[in-house]
C-alpha positions as a LaTeX table, in Angstrom:
\begin{tabular}{lrrr}
\hline
Residue & $x$ (\AA) & $y$ (\AA) & $z$ (\AA) \\
\hline
Unk1 & $-0.11$ & 0.12 & 0.13 \\
Unk2 & 1.09 & 3.52 & $-0.90$ \\
Unk3 & 0.62 & 6.55 & 1.01 \\
Unk4 & 0.53 & 9.90 & $-1.29$ \\
Unk5 & $-0.49$ & 13.74 & $-0.79$ \\
Unk6 & $-2.42$ & 16.34 & $-3.07$ \\
Unk7 & $-4.22$ & 19.03 & $-2.73$ \\
Unk8 & $-7.54$ & 17.98 & $-4.07$ \\
Unk9 & $-9.05$ & 14.77 & $-4.36$ \\
Unk10 & $-12.40$ & 14.35 & $-6.30$ \\
Unk11 & $-13.81$ & 11.09 & $-5.79$ \\
Unk12 & $-15.97$ & 9.89 & $-9.04$ \\
Unk13 & $-15.43$ & 11.14 & $-12.92$ \\
Unk14 & $-18.74$ & 10.92 & $-14.06$ \\
Unk15 & $-20.52$ & 13.78 & $-15.30$ \\
Unk16 & $-19.60$ & 16.29 & $-12.18$ \\
Unk17 & $-16.54$ & 14.74 & $-11.41$ \\
Unk18 & $-14.96$ & 15.67 & $-15.38$ \\
Unk19 & $-16.37$ & 19.01 & $-14.68$ \\
Unk20 & $-14.74$ & 19.99 & $-11.08$ \\
Unk21 & $-11.47$ & 18.38 & $-12.75$ \\
Unk22 & $-11.94$ & 20.38 & $-15.89$ \\
Unk23 & $-12.15$ & 23.67 & $-14.09$ \\
Unk24 & $-9.34$ & 23.01 & $-11.83$ \\
Unk25 & $-7.35$ & 22.77 & $-14.65$ \\
Unk26 & $-7.95$ & 25.45 & $-16.12$ \\
Unk27 & $-7.09$ & 27.30 & $-12.74$ \\
Unk28 & $-3.83$ & 26.31 & $-13.40$ \\
Unk29 & $-4.00$ & 22.93 & $-11.11$ \\
Unk30 & $-2.18$ & 19.98 & $-12.59$ \\
Unk31 & $-3.94$ & 16.67 & $-12.72$ \\
Unk32 & $-2.26$ & 14.07 & $-10.94$ \\
Unk33 & 0.11 & 16.51 & $-9.06$ \\
Unk34 & $-2.30$ & 19.19 & $-7.41$ \\
Unk35 & $-5.29$ & 17.14 & $-7.79$ \\
Unk36 & $-6.27$ & 13.32 & $-8.09$ \\
Unk37 & $-9.57$ & 11.70 & $-9.73$ \\
Unk38 & $-10.02$ & 8.75 & $-8.24$ \\
Unk39 & $-12.75$ & 6.66 & $-10.06$ \\
Unk40 & $-14.14$ & 2.85 & $-9.43$ \\
Unk41 & $-15.43$ & 2.22 & $-12.81$ \\
Unk42 & $-13.46$ & $-0.01$ & $-14.98$ \\
Unk43 & $-13.66$ & 2.19 & $-17.79$ \\
Unk44 & $-14.59$ & 6.13 & $-18.36$ \\
Unk45 & $-18.46$ & 6.78 & $-18.61$ \\
Unk46 & $-19.43$ & 7.13 & $-14.90$ \\
Unk47 & $-22.86$ & 5.08 & $-14.03$ \\
Unk48 & $-23.70$ & 5.47 & $-17.67$ \\
Unk49 & $-21.24$ & 2.64 & $-18.51$ \\
Unk50 & $-23.61$ & 0.19 & $-16.46$ \\
Unk51 & $-26.92$ & 1.34 & $-17.73$ \\
Unk52 & $-29.05$ & $-1.51$ & $-20.19$ \\
Unk53 & $-28.00$ & $-1.97$ & $-23.81$ \\
Unk54 & $-31.47$ & $-0.75$ & $-24.77$ \\
Unk55 & $-31.22$ & 2.50 & $-23.28$ \\
Unk56 & $-30.65$ & 5.06 & $-25.91$ \\
Unk57 & $-29.85$ & 8.80 & $-25.67$ \\
Unk58 & $-33.25$ & 9.71 & $-26.94$ \\
Unk59 & $-35.25$ & 7.49 & $-24.17$ \\
Unk60 & $-33.13$ & 8.87 & $-21.16$ \\
Unk61 & $-33.16$ & 11.88 & $-19.78$ \\
Unk62 & $-30.80$ & 14.67 & $-21.29$ \\
Unk63 & $-27.10$ & 14.08 & $-21.22$ \\
Unk64 & $-25.78$ & 17.77 & $-21.15$ \\
Unk65 & $-22.32$ & 18.24 & $-23.00$ \\
Unk66 & $-19.04$ & 18.28 & $-20.35$ \\
Unk67 & $-17.22$ & 21.90 & $-20.39$ \\
Unk68 & $-14.67$ & 22.29 & $-22.93$ \\
Unk69 & $-16.46$ & 19.46 & $-25.29$ \\
Unk70 & $-17.04$ & 21.82 & $-28.03$ \\
Unk71 & $-13.22$ & 22.70 & $-28.47$ \\
Unk72 & $-13.14$ & 18.69 & $-29.12$ \\
Unk73 & $-16.14$ & 19.21 & $-32.08$ \\
Unk74 & $-18.40$ & 17.14 & $-29.74$ \\
Unk75 & $-21.97$ & 16.76 & $-28.48$ \\
Unk76 & $-24.39$ & 14.58 & $-27.28$ \\
Unk77 & $-26.83$ & 16.75 & $-29.09$ \\
Unk78 & $-25.64$ & 15.13 & $-32.23$ \\
Unk79 & $-24.46$ & 11.64 & $-31.07$ \\
Unk80 & $-25.84$ & 8.50 & $-33.50$ \\
Unk81 & $-28.92$ & 7.97 & $-31.09$ \\
Unk82 & $-29.30$ & 4.65 & $-32.90$ \\
Unk83 & $-26.41$ & 3.24 & $-30.34$ \\
Unk84 & $-26.77$ & 2.22 & $-26.38$ \\
Unk85 & $-26.32$ & 5.50 & $-24.25$ \\
Unk86 & $-23.85$ & 3.69 & $-22.31$ \\
Unk87 & $-21.66$ & 3.08 & $-25.44$ \\
Unk88 & $-21.47$ & 6.82 & $-26.56$ \\
Unk89 & $-21.37$ & 8.10 & $-23.12$ \\
Unk90 & $-18.34$ & 5.90 & $-22.13$ \\
Unk91 & $-16.73$ & 6.59 & $-25.57$ \\
Unk92 & $-16.77$ & 10.68 & $-25.44$ \\
Unk93 & $-16.12$ & 10.60 & $-21.58$ \\
Unk94 & $-12.98$ & 8.67 & $-22.63$ \\
Unk95 & $-12.06$ & 10.95 & $-25.20$ \\
Unk96 & $-12.49$ & 14.15 & $-23.18$ \\
Unk97 & $-10.25$ & 12.71 & $-19.94$ \\
Unk98 & $-7.62$ & 12.17 & $-22.84$ \\
Unk99 & $-7.91$ & 15.16 & $-24.09$ \\
Unk100 & $-7.85$ & 17.34 & $-21.43$ \\
Unk101 & $-5.19$ & 15.22 & $-19.78$ \\
Unk102 & $-6.77$ & 14.79 & $-16.33$ \\
Unk103 & $-5.21$ & 11.48 & $-15.30$ \\
Unk104 & $-8.39$ & 9.46 & $-13.85$ \\
Unk105 & $-6.95$ & 6.75 & $-11.52$ \\
Unk106 & $-9.02$ & 3.72 & $-12.32$ \\
Unk107 & $-10.11$ & 1.10 & $-11.13$ \\
Unk108 & $-10.02$ & 2.79 & $-7.43$ \\
Unk109 & $-12.43$ & 1.85 & $-4.75$ \\
Unk110 & $-12.62$ & 4.95 & $-2.44$ \\
Unk111 & $-13.50$ & 2.65 & 1.45 \\
Unk112 & $-13.64$ & 5.79 & 3.86 \\
Unk113 & $-12.48$ & 9.53 & 4.19 \\
Unk114 & $-11.51$ & 10.54 & 7.82 \\
Unk115 & $-10.19$ & 13.69 & 9.85 \\
Unk116 & $-6.19$ & 13.63 & 9.91 \\
Unk117 & $-6.05$ & 16.99 & 11.75 \\
Unk118 & $-6.06$ & 19.89 & 9.28 \\
Unk119 & $-5.90$ & 17.07 & 6.08 \\
Unk120 & $-8.02$ & 14.55 & 5.18 \\
Unk121 & $-7.36$ & 11.15 & 4.51 \\
Unk122 & $-8.94$ & 9.16 & 1.89 \\
Unk123 & $-8.61$ & 5.26 & 2.08 \\
Unk124 & $-9.11$ & 3.23 & $-0.85$ \\
Unk125 & $-7.96$ & 0.33 & $-2.56$ \\
Unk126 & $-4.87$ & 1.32 & $-3.50$ \\
Unk127 & $-3.63$ & 3.19 & $-0.64$ \\
Unk128 & $-3.96$ & 5.96 & 1.11 \\
Unk129 & $-4.24$ & 9.65 & $-0.20$ \\
Unk130 & $-3.98$ & 12.78 & 1.94 \\
Unk131 & $-5.43$ & 15.74 & 0.96 \\
Unk132 & $-6.55$ & 19.50 & 1.96 \\
Unk133 & $-9.39$ & 19.37 & 0.32 \\
Unk134 & $-12.40$ & 16.34 & $-0.69$ \\
Unk135 & $-14.85$ & 16.60 & $-3.55$ \\
Unk136 & $-17.26$ & 13.92 & $-3.44$ \\
Unk137 & $-18.79$ & 13.07 & $-7.25$ \\
Unk138 & $-19.60$ & 9.76 & $-6.61$ \\
Unk139 & $-23.59$ & 10.06 & $-7.78$ \\
Unk140 & $-26.25$ & 7.44 & $-6.97$ \\
Unk141 & $-25.48$ & 4.79 & $-9.08$ \\
Unk142 & $-23.78$ & 2.68 & $-6.22$ \\
Unk143 & $-26.37$ & 3.27 & $-3.74$ \\
Unk144 & $-29.93$ & 1.88 & $-5.30$ \\
Unk145 & $-33.32$ & 2.21 & $-3.53$ \\
Unk146 & $-35.41$ & $-0.27$ & $-3.07$ \\
Unk147 & $-38.75$ & 0.10 & $-0.46$ \\
Unk148 & $-39.83$ & $-2.40$ & 1.75 \\
Unk149 & $-43.43$ & $-3.56$ & 0.99 \\
Unk150 & $-45.15$ & $-6.51$ & 3.14 \\
Unk151 & $-44.52$ & $-9.80$ & 2.09 \\
Unk152 & $-40.70$ & $-8.95$ & 0.20 \\
Unk153 & $-39.19$ & $-11.85$ & 1.77 \\
Unk154 & $-41.80$ & $-14.65$ & 0.92 \\
Unk155 & $-41.73$ & $-14.04$ & $-2.60$ \\
Unk156 & $-40.54$ & $-16.65$ & $-4.73$ \\
Unk157 & $-39.56$ & $-14.97$ & $-8.03$ \\
Unk158 & $-37.07$ & $-12.38$ & $-8.76$ \\
Unk159 & $-36.46$ & $-9.01$ & $-7.01$ \\
Unk160 & $-34.72$ & $-6.72$ & $-9.77$ \\
Unk161 & $-33.50$ & $-2.99$ & $-9.15$ \\
Unk162 & $-32.72$ & $-0.55$ & $-12.00$ \\
Unk163 & $-29.25$ & $-1.01$ & $-11.16$ \\
Unk164 & $-29.36$ & $-4.64$ & $-12.26$ \\
Unk165 & $-31.64$ & $-4.58$ & $-15.21$ \\
Unk166 & $-29.78$ & $-6.11$ & $-18.33$ \\
Unk167 & $-32.38$ & $-6.76$ & $-21.40$ \\
Unk168 & $-35.89$ & $-7.19$ & $-21.26$ \\
Unk169 & $-35.01$ & $-10.89$ & $-23.03$ \\
Unk170 & $-34.17$ & $-12.13$ & $-19.78$ \\
Unk171 & $-37.70$ & $-11.79$ & $-18.83$ \\
Unk172 & $-39.01$ & $-13.68$ & $-21.79$ \\
Unk173 & $-42.72$ & $-15.38$ & $-21.32$ \\
Unk174 & $-42.36$ & $-14.22$ & $-17.68$ \\
Unk175 & $-44.83$ & $-12.45$ & $-15.64$ \\
Unk176 & $-43.73$ & $-8.95$ & $-14.73$ \\
Unk177 & $-44.74$ & $-6.57$ & $-12.47$ \\
Unk178 & $-42.68$ & $-3.25$ & $-12.33$ \\
Unk179 & $-42.36$ & $-0.38$ & $-9.58$ \\
Unk180 & $-41.69$ & 3.22 & $-9.95$ \\
Unk181 & $-43.19$ & 6.44 & $-11.51$ \\
Unk182 & $-40.44$ & 7.58 & $-13.58$ \\
Unk183 & $-38.98$ & 7.26 & $-17.09$ \\
Unk184 & $-36.93$ & 4.11 & $-16.14$ \\
Unk185 & $-40.18$ & 2.50 & $-15.28$ \\
Unk186 & $-41.47$ & 3.55 & $-18.30$ \\
Unk187 & $-38.56$ & 2.18 & $-20.26$ \\
Unk188 & $-38.68$ & $-1.21$ & $-19.20$ \\
Unk189 & $-42.43$ & $-1.46$ & $-19.44$ \\
Unk190 & $-42.25$ & $-0.49$ & $-23.52$ \\
Unk191 & $-39.12$ & $-3.05$ & $-23.72$ \\
Unk192 & $-40.99$ & $-5.84$ & $-21.78$ \\
Unk193 & $-43.93$ & $-5.29$ & $-24.57$ \\
Unk194 & $-44.38$ & $-8.61$ & $-26.64$ \\
Unk195 & $-41.23$ & $-10.14$ & $-24.94$ \\
Unk196 & $-42.55$ & $-11.08$ & $-20.95$ \\
Unk197 & $-45.78$ & $-12.83$ & $-20.89$ \\
Unk198 & $-47.79$ & $-10.15$ & $-18.78$ \\
Unk199 & $-46.56$ & $-6.60$ & $-17.70$ \\
Unk200 & $-48.37$ & $-4.66$ & $-14.38$ \\
Unk201 & $-47.22$ & $-1.57$ & $-13.50$ \\
Unk202 & $-47.48$ & $-0.29$ & $-10.06$ \\
Unk203 & $-46.72$ & 3.60 & $-8.84$ \\
Unk204 & $-46.47$ & 5.46 & $-5.45$ \\
Unk205 & $-48.26$ & 8.45 & $-7.04$ \\
Unk206 & $-50.54$ & 9.38 & $-10.00$ \\
Unk207 & $-48.06$ & 9.55 & $-13.11$ \\
Unk208 & $-47.93$ & 13.31 & $-13.98$ \\
Unk209 & $-47.55$ & 13.28 & $-17.59$ \\
Unk210 & $-46.49$ & 16.75 & $-19.19$ \\
Unk211 & $-47.09$ & 17.29 & $-22.71$ \\
Unk212 & $-44.67$ & 17.85 & $-25.28$ \\
Unk213 & $-41.29$ & 16.25 & $-25.92$ \\
Unk214 & $-39.13$ & 17.95 & $-23.69$ \\
Unk215 & $-39.40$ & 18.97 & $-19.81$ \\
Unk216 & $-40.68$ & 23.15 & $-19.26$ \\
Unk217 & $-38.24$ & 25.14 & $-17.70$ \\
Unk218 & $-40.82$ & 25.88 & $-15.04$ \\
Unk219 & $-41.00$ & 22.25 & $-13.85$ \\
Unk220 & $-36.87$ & 22.19 & $-14.12$ \\
Unk221 & $-36.61$ & 25.13 & $-12.30$ \\
Unk222 & $-39.18$ & 23.91 & $-9.48$ \\
Unk223 & $-37.31$ & 20.74 & $-9.70$ \\
Unk224 & $-33.82$ & 22.32 & $-9.11$ \\
Unk225 & $-35.35$ & 25.05 & $-6.25$ \\
Unk226 & $-36.88$ & 21.75 & $-4.22$ \\
Unk227 & $-33.62$ & 19.94 & $-4.21$ \\
Unk228 & $-31.57$ & 23.40 & $-3.17$ \\
Unk229 & $-33.81$ & 23.96 & $-0.13$ \\
Unk230 & $-33.65$ & 20.13 & 0.67 \\
Unk231 & $-29.72$ & 20.33 & 0.63 \\
Unk232 & $-29.60$ & 23.41 & 2.49 \\
Unk233 & $-31.88$ & 22.28 & 5.19 \\
Unk234 & $-29.99$ & 18.88 & 5.41 \\
Unk235 & $-33.01$ & 16.77 & 4.36 \\
Unk236 & $-33.07$ & 13.78 & 2.66 \\
Unk237 & $-33.18$ & 14.82 & $-1.00$ \\
Unk238 & $-36.73$ & 14.57 & $-2.97$ \\
Unk239 & $-37.30$ & 12.26 & $-6.10$ \\
Unk240 & $-36.36$ & 14.52 & $-9.11$ \\
Unk241 & $-39.50$ & 13.20 & $-11.18$ \\
Unk242 & $-42.01$ & 14.44 & $-8.34$ \\
Unk243 & $-41.04$ & 17.97 & $-9.01$ \\
Unk244 & $-40.82$ & 17.57 & $-12.92$ \\
Unk245 & $-43.47$ & 14.75 & $-13.95$ \\
Unk246 & $-42.76$ & 13.03 & $-17.23$ \\
Unk247 & $-42.89$ & 14.55 & $-20.53$ \\
Unk248 & $-45.39$ & 12.25 & $-23.07$ \\
Unk249 & $-42.88$ & 11.54 & $-26.42$ \\
Unk250 & $-44.65$ & 10.54 & $-28.97$ \\
Unk251 & $-43.01$ & 6.94 & $-28.26$ \\
Unk252 & $-44.78$ & 7.20 & $-24.81$ \\
Unk253 & $-47.97$ & 8.62 & $-26.02$ \\
Unk254 & $-48.34$ & 5.37 & $-28.29$ \\
Unk255 & $-47.69$ & 2.92 & $-25.41$ \\
Unk256 & $-50.59$ & 4.66 & $-23.36$ \\
Unk257 & $-52.72$ & 3.83 & $-26.20$ \\
Unk258 & $-51.93$ & 0.28 & $-26.82$ \\
Unk259 & $-52.78$ & 0.19 & $-23.12$ \\
Unk260 & $-48.84$ & $-0.99$ & $-22.12$ \\
Unk261 & $-48.51$ & 2.55 & $-19.66$ \\
Unk262 & $-51.62$ & 2.36 & $-17.56$ \\
Unk263 & $-50.35$ & 2.82 & $-13.76$ \\
Unk264 & $-52.05$ & 1.32 & $-10.87$ \\
Unk265 & $-52.00$ & 2.76 & $-7.25$ \\
Unk266 & $-49.21$ & 0.64 & $-5.27$ \\
Unk267 & $-50.46$ & $-2.85$ & $-4.23$ \\
Unk268 & $-50.94$ & $-3.74$ & $-0.86$ \\
Unk269 & $-48.85$ & $-6.69$ & $-0.18$ \\
Unk270 & $-46.52$ & $-8.94$ & $-2.11$ \\
Unk271 & $-47.18$ & $-12.75$ & $-2.30$ \\
Unk272 & $-45.35$ & $-16.05$ & $-2.91$ \\
Unk273 & $-45.65$ & $-15.91$ & $-6.38$ \\
Unk274 & $-47.31$ & $-12.03$ & $-7.27$ \\
Unk275 & $-48.94$ & $-9.05$ & $-5.64$ \\
Unk276 & $-52.21$ & $-8.29$ & $-4.19$ \\
Unk277 & $-53.91$ & $-4.58$ & $-4.82$ \\
Unk278 & $-56.15$ & $-2.84$ & $-2.64$ \\
Unk279 & $-59.10$ & $-4.03$ & $-4.43$ \\
Unk280 & $-58.73$ & $-7.61$ & $-3.71$ \\
Unk281 & $-57.39$ & $-8.36$ & $-7.27$ \\
Unk282 & $-54.45$ & $-10.59$ & $-7.89$ \\
Unk283 & $-51.25$ & $-10.47$ & $-10.55$ \\
Unk284 & $-49.22$ & $-13.19$ & $-10.96$ \\
Unk285 & $-45.72$ & $-12.28$ & $-11.13$ \\
Unk286 & $-42.59$ & $-14.26$ & $-11.42$ \\
Unk287 & $-40.26$ & $-10.84$ & $-11.33$ \\
Unk288 & $-40.86$ & $-7.55$ & $-9.80$ \\
Unk289 & $-38.79$ & $-5.27$ & $-11.47$ \\
Unk290 & $-38.01$ & $-1.97$ & $-8.57$ \\
Unk291 & $-37.33$ & 1.28 & $-11.03$ \\
Unk292 & $-37.29$ & 2.76 & $-7.36$ \\
Unk293 & $-34.58$ & 5.09 & $-7.87$ \\
Unk294 & $-31.45$ & 5.78 & $-5.92$ \\
Unk295 & $-29.98$ & 7.67 & $-2.92$ \\
Unk296 & $-26.87$ & 9.87 & $-3.05$ \\
Unk297 & $-23.55$ & 7.76 & $-2.46$ \\
Unk298 & $-22.60$ & 8.81 & 0.54 \\
Unk299 & $-21.22$ & 6.06 & 2.90 \\
Unk300 & $-17.70$ & 7.00 & 2.11 \\
Unk301 & $-18.05$ & 10.63 & 4.50 \\
Unk302 & $-19.46$ & 8.48 & 7.18 \\
Unk303 & $-16.37$ & 8.84 & 9.52 \\
Unk304 & $-16.77$ & 12.68 & 8.82 \\
Unk305 & $-19.75$ & 12.87 & 10.42 \\
Unk306 & $-21.68$ & 15.26 & 8.21 \\
Unk307 & $-25.07$ & 13.82 & 7.75 \\
Unk308 & $-27.69$ & 16.23 & 9.94 \\
Unk309 & $-30.69$ & 14.55 & 11.89 \\
Unk310 & $-32.96$ & 15.22 & 8.82 \\
Unk311 & $-31.06$ & 12.85 & 7.00 \\
Unk312 & $-29.15$ & 14.62 & 4.40 \\
Unk313 & $-25.85$ & 16.79 & 4.70 \\
Unk314 & $-26.64$ & 20.48 & 4.70 \\
Unk315 & $-24.93$ & 21.46 & 1.71 \\
Unk316 & $-24.96$ & 25.06 & $-0.11$ \\
Unk317 & $-23.28$ & 26.30 & $-3.50$ \\
Unk318 & $-21.80$ & 22.68 & $-3.83$ \\
Unk319 & $-19.83$ & 22.89 & $-0.31$ \\
Unk320 & $-20.40$ & 21.18 & 2.75 \\
Unk321 & $-21.53$ & 24.00 & 5.46 \\
Unk322 & $-20.17$ & 21.04 & 8.36 \\
Unk323 & $-16.88$ & 20.88 & 7.00 \\
Unk324 & $-15.48$ & 23.45 & 4.56 \\
Unk325 & $-12.64$ & 21.01 & 3.71 \\
Unk326 & $-15.53$ & 18.98 & 1.65 \\
Unk327 & $-17.49$ & 19.74 & $-1.48$ \\
Unk328 & $-20.32$ & 17.68 & $-2.62$ \\
Unk329 & $-20.48$ & 17.72 & $-6.56$ \\
Unk330 & $-23.62$ & 16.38 & $-8.38$ \\
Unk331 & $-25.70$ & 17.05 & $-4.81$ \\
Unk332 & $-28.95$ & 18.39 & $-4.54$ \\
Unk333 & $-29.88$ & 20.93 & $-7.21$ \\
Unk334 & $-26.40$ & 19.92 & $-9.46$ \\
Unk335 & $-27.95$ & 16.15 & $-9.58$ \\
Unk336 & $-27.10$ & 14.70 & $-13.01$ \\
Unk337 & $-30.27$ & 14.60 & $-14.74$ \\
Unk338 & $-30.54$ & 18.62 & $-14.23$ \\
Unk339 & $-26.87$ & 19.05 & $-15.19$ \\
Unk340 & $-24.18$ & 18.36 & $-12.83$ \\
Unk341 & $-21.55$ & 20.02 & $-14.89$ \\
Unk342 & $-23.06$ & 23.42 & $-13.36$ \\
Unk343 & $-21.04$ & 22.56 & $-10.03$ \\
Unk344 & $-17.78$ & 22.40 & $-11.71$ \\
Unk345 & $-16.79$ & 25.84 & $-12.02$ \\
Unk346 & $-18.32$ & 26.89 & $-8.77$ \\
Unk347 & $-16.61$ & 24.47 & $-6.69$ \\
Unk348 & $-12.91$ & 24.92 & $-8.78$ \\
Unk349 & $-13.35$ & 28.12 & $-8.26$ \\
Unk350 & $-14.25$ & 27.76 & $-4.06$ \\
Unk351 & $-11.15$ & 25.52 & $-3.95$ \\
Unk352 & $-8.89$ & 27.53 & $-5.50$ \\
Unk353 & $-9.70$ & 30.93 & $-3.39$ \\
Unk354 & $-9.41$ & 29.04 & $-0.38$ \\
Unk355 & $-5.53$ & 28.16 & $-1.30$ \\
\hline
\end{tabular}
């Protein structure tokens, strides 16, 4: 094991982490010397490299360009949308890292971050790194959320979270219940059509369909404001989709017309071979897909005791209010689905001002 020292450690090389790294370099910090980017992924692409093959850029949340991508002649807006999103994002992020010489270290698994007097010590799979500042840009993919419902342990079929979904083919001729009210649940239902023997859709809240092909700015602003208010008060972050609704694209509208996208209120309990609805009816299930989202991945920060009693970390302008050495990129209003790269310049400027 080796012990190294640097000024800034960035954990995660997804959209937020790469954005911070880009601006740190722009502000004359040298990659690999003044700052280090540690990423646990086997390749470039952040969480996108783990998403299912059928997911295309046109059917997912918009992927924003990283700062400086225009200089490379690349943009997700002009990418070939016939290719899997994971392949496009991985290729673009890999090119980005190389073009700007960000020297991302991978695969490096960060296990914990602890106080060491003035500095912090990052414990990881390649040793320990001492640093003055830490940028946590781990996103949410590594922290899937599955709510508890009565009977879950008695279910004899498969429980599959979004993070484990590979393709519709693995559910061929099976009865499938999909749980969730966002774009992932909708995508799964459309992919399973004609492959699964049957599908049923359960959502905790009625689906707030928004007419049109794209999210309206008012809805996006409201979602950002809700995330920001929660982050500043140290509360658990609300769901993005609860504040924005789901836009009814032509593909989704056609699915509604065919009867594929008909959400029911949550079932009352899970039984050995299916789910029991509140009206007493029963839907058989060989698998339940939990498209129930993720939570911010913060367990590596547990030794710093930043979490509030309300369930979250108090964050304002990307900085922890409890520890000025710690910054959280892609957290709260900078969540990746609504533009994590916006945090890059803001966080990098604050760090440089403290040097």
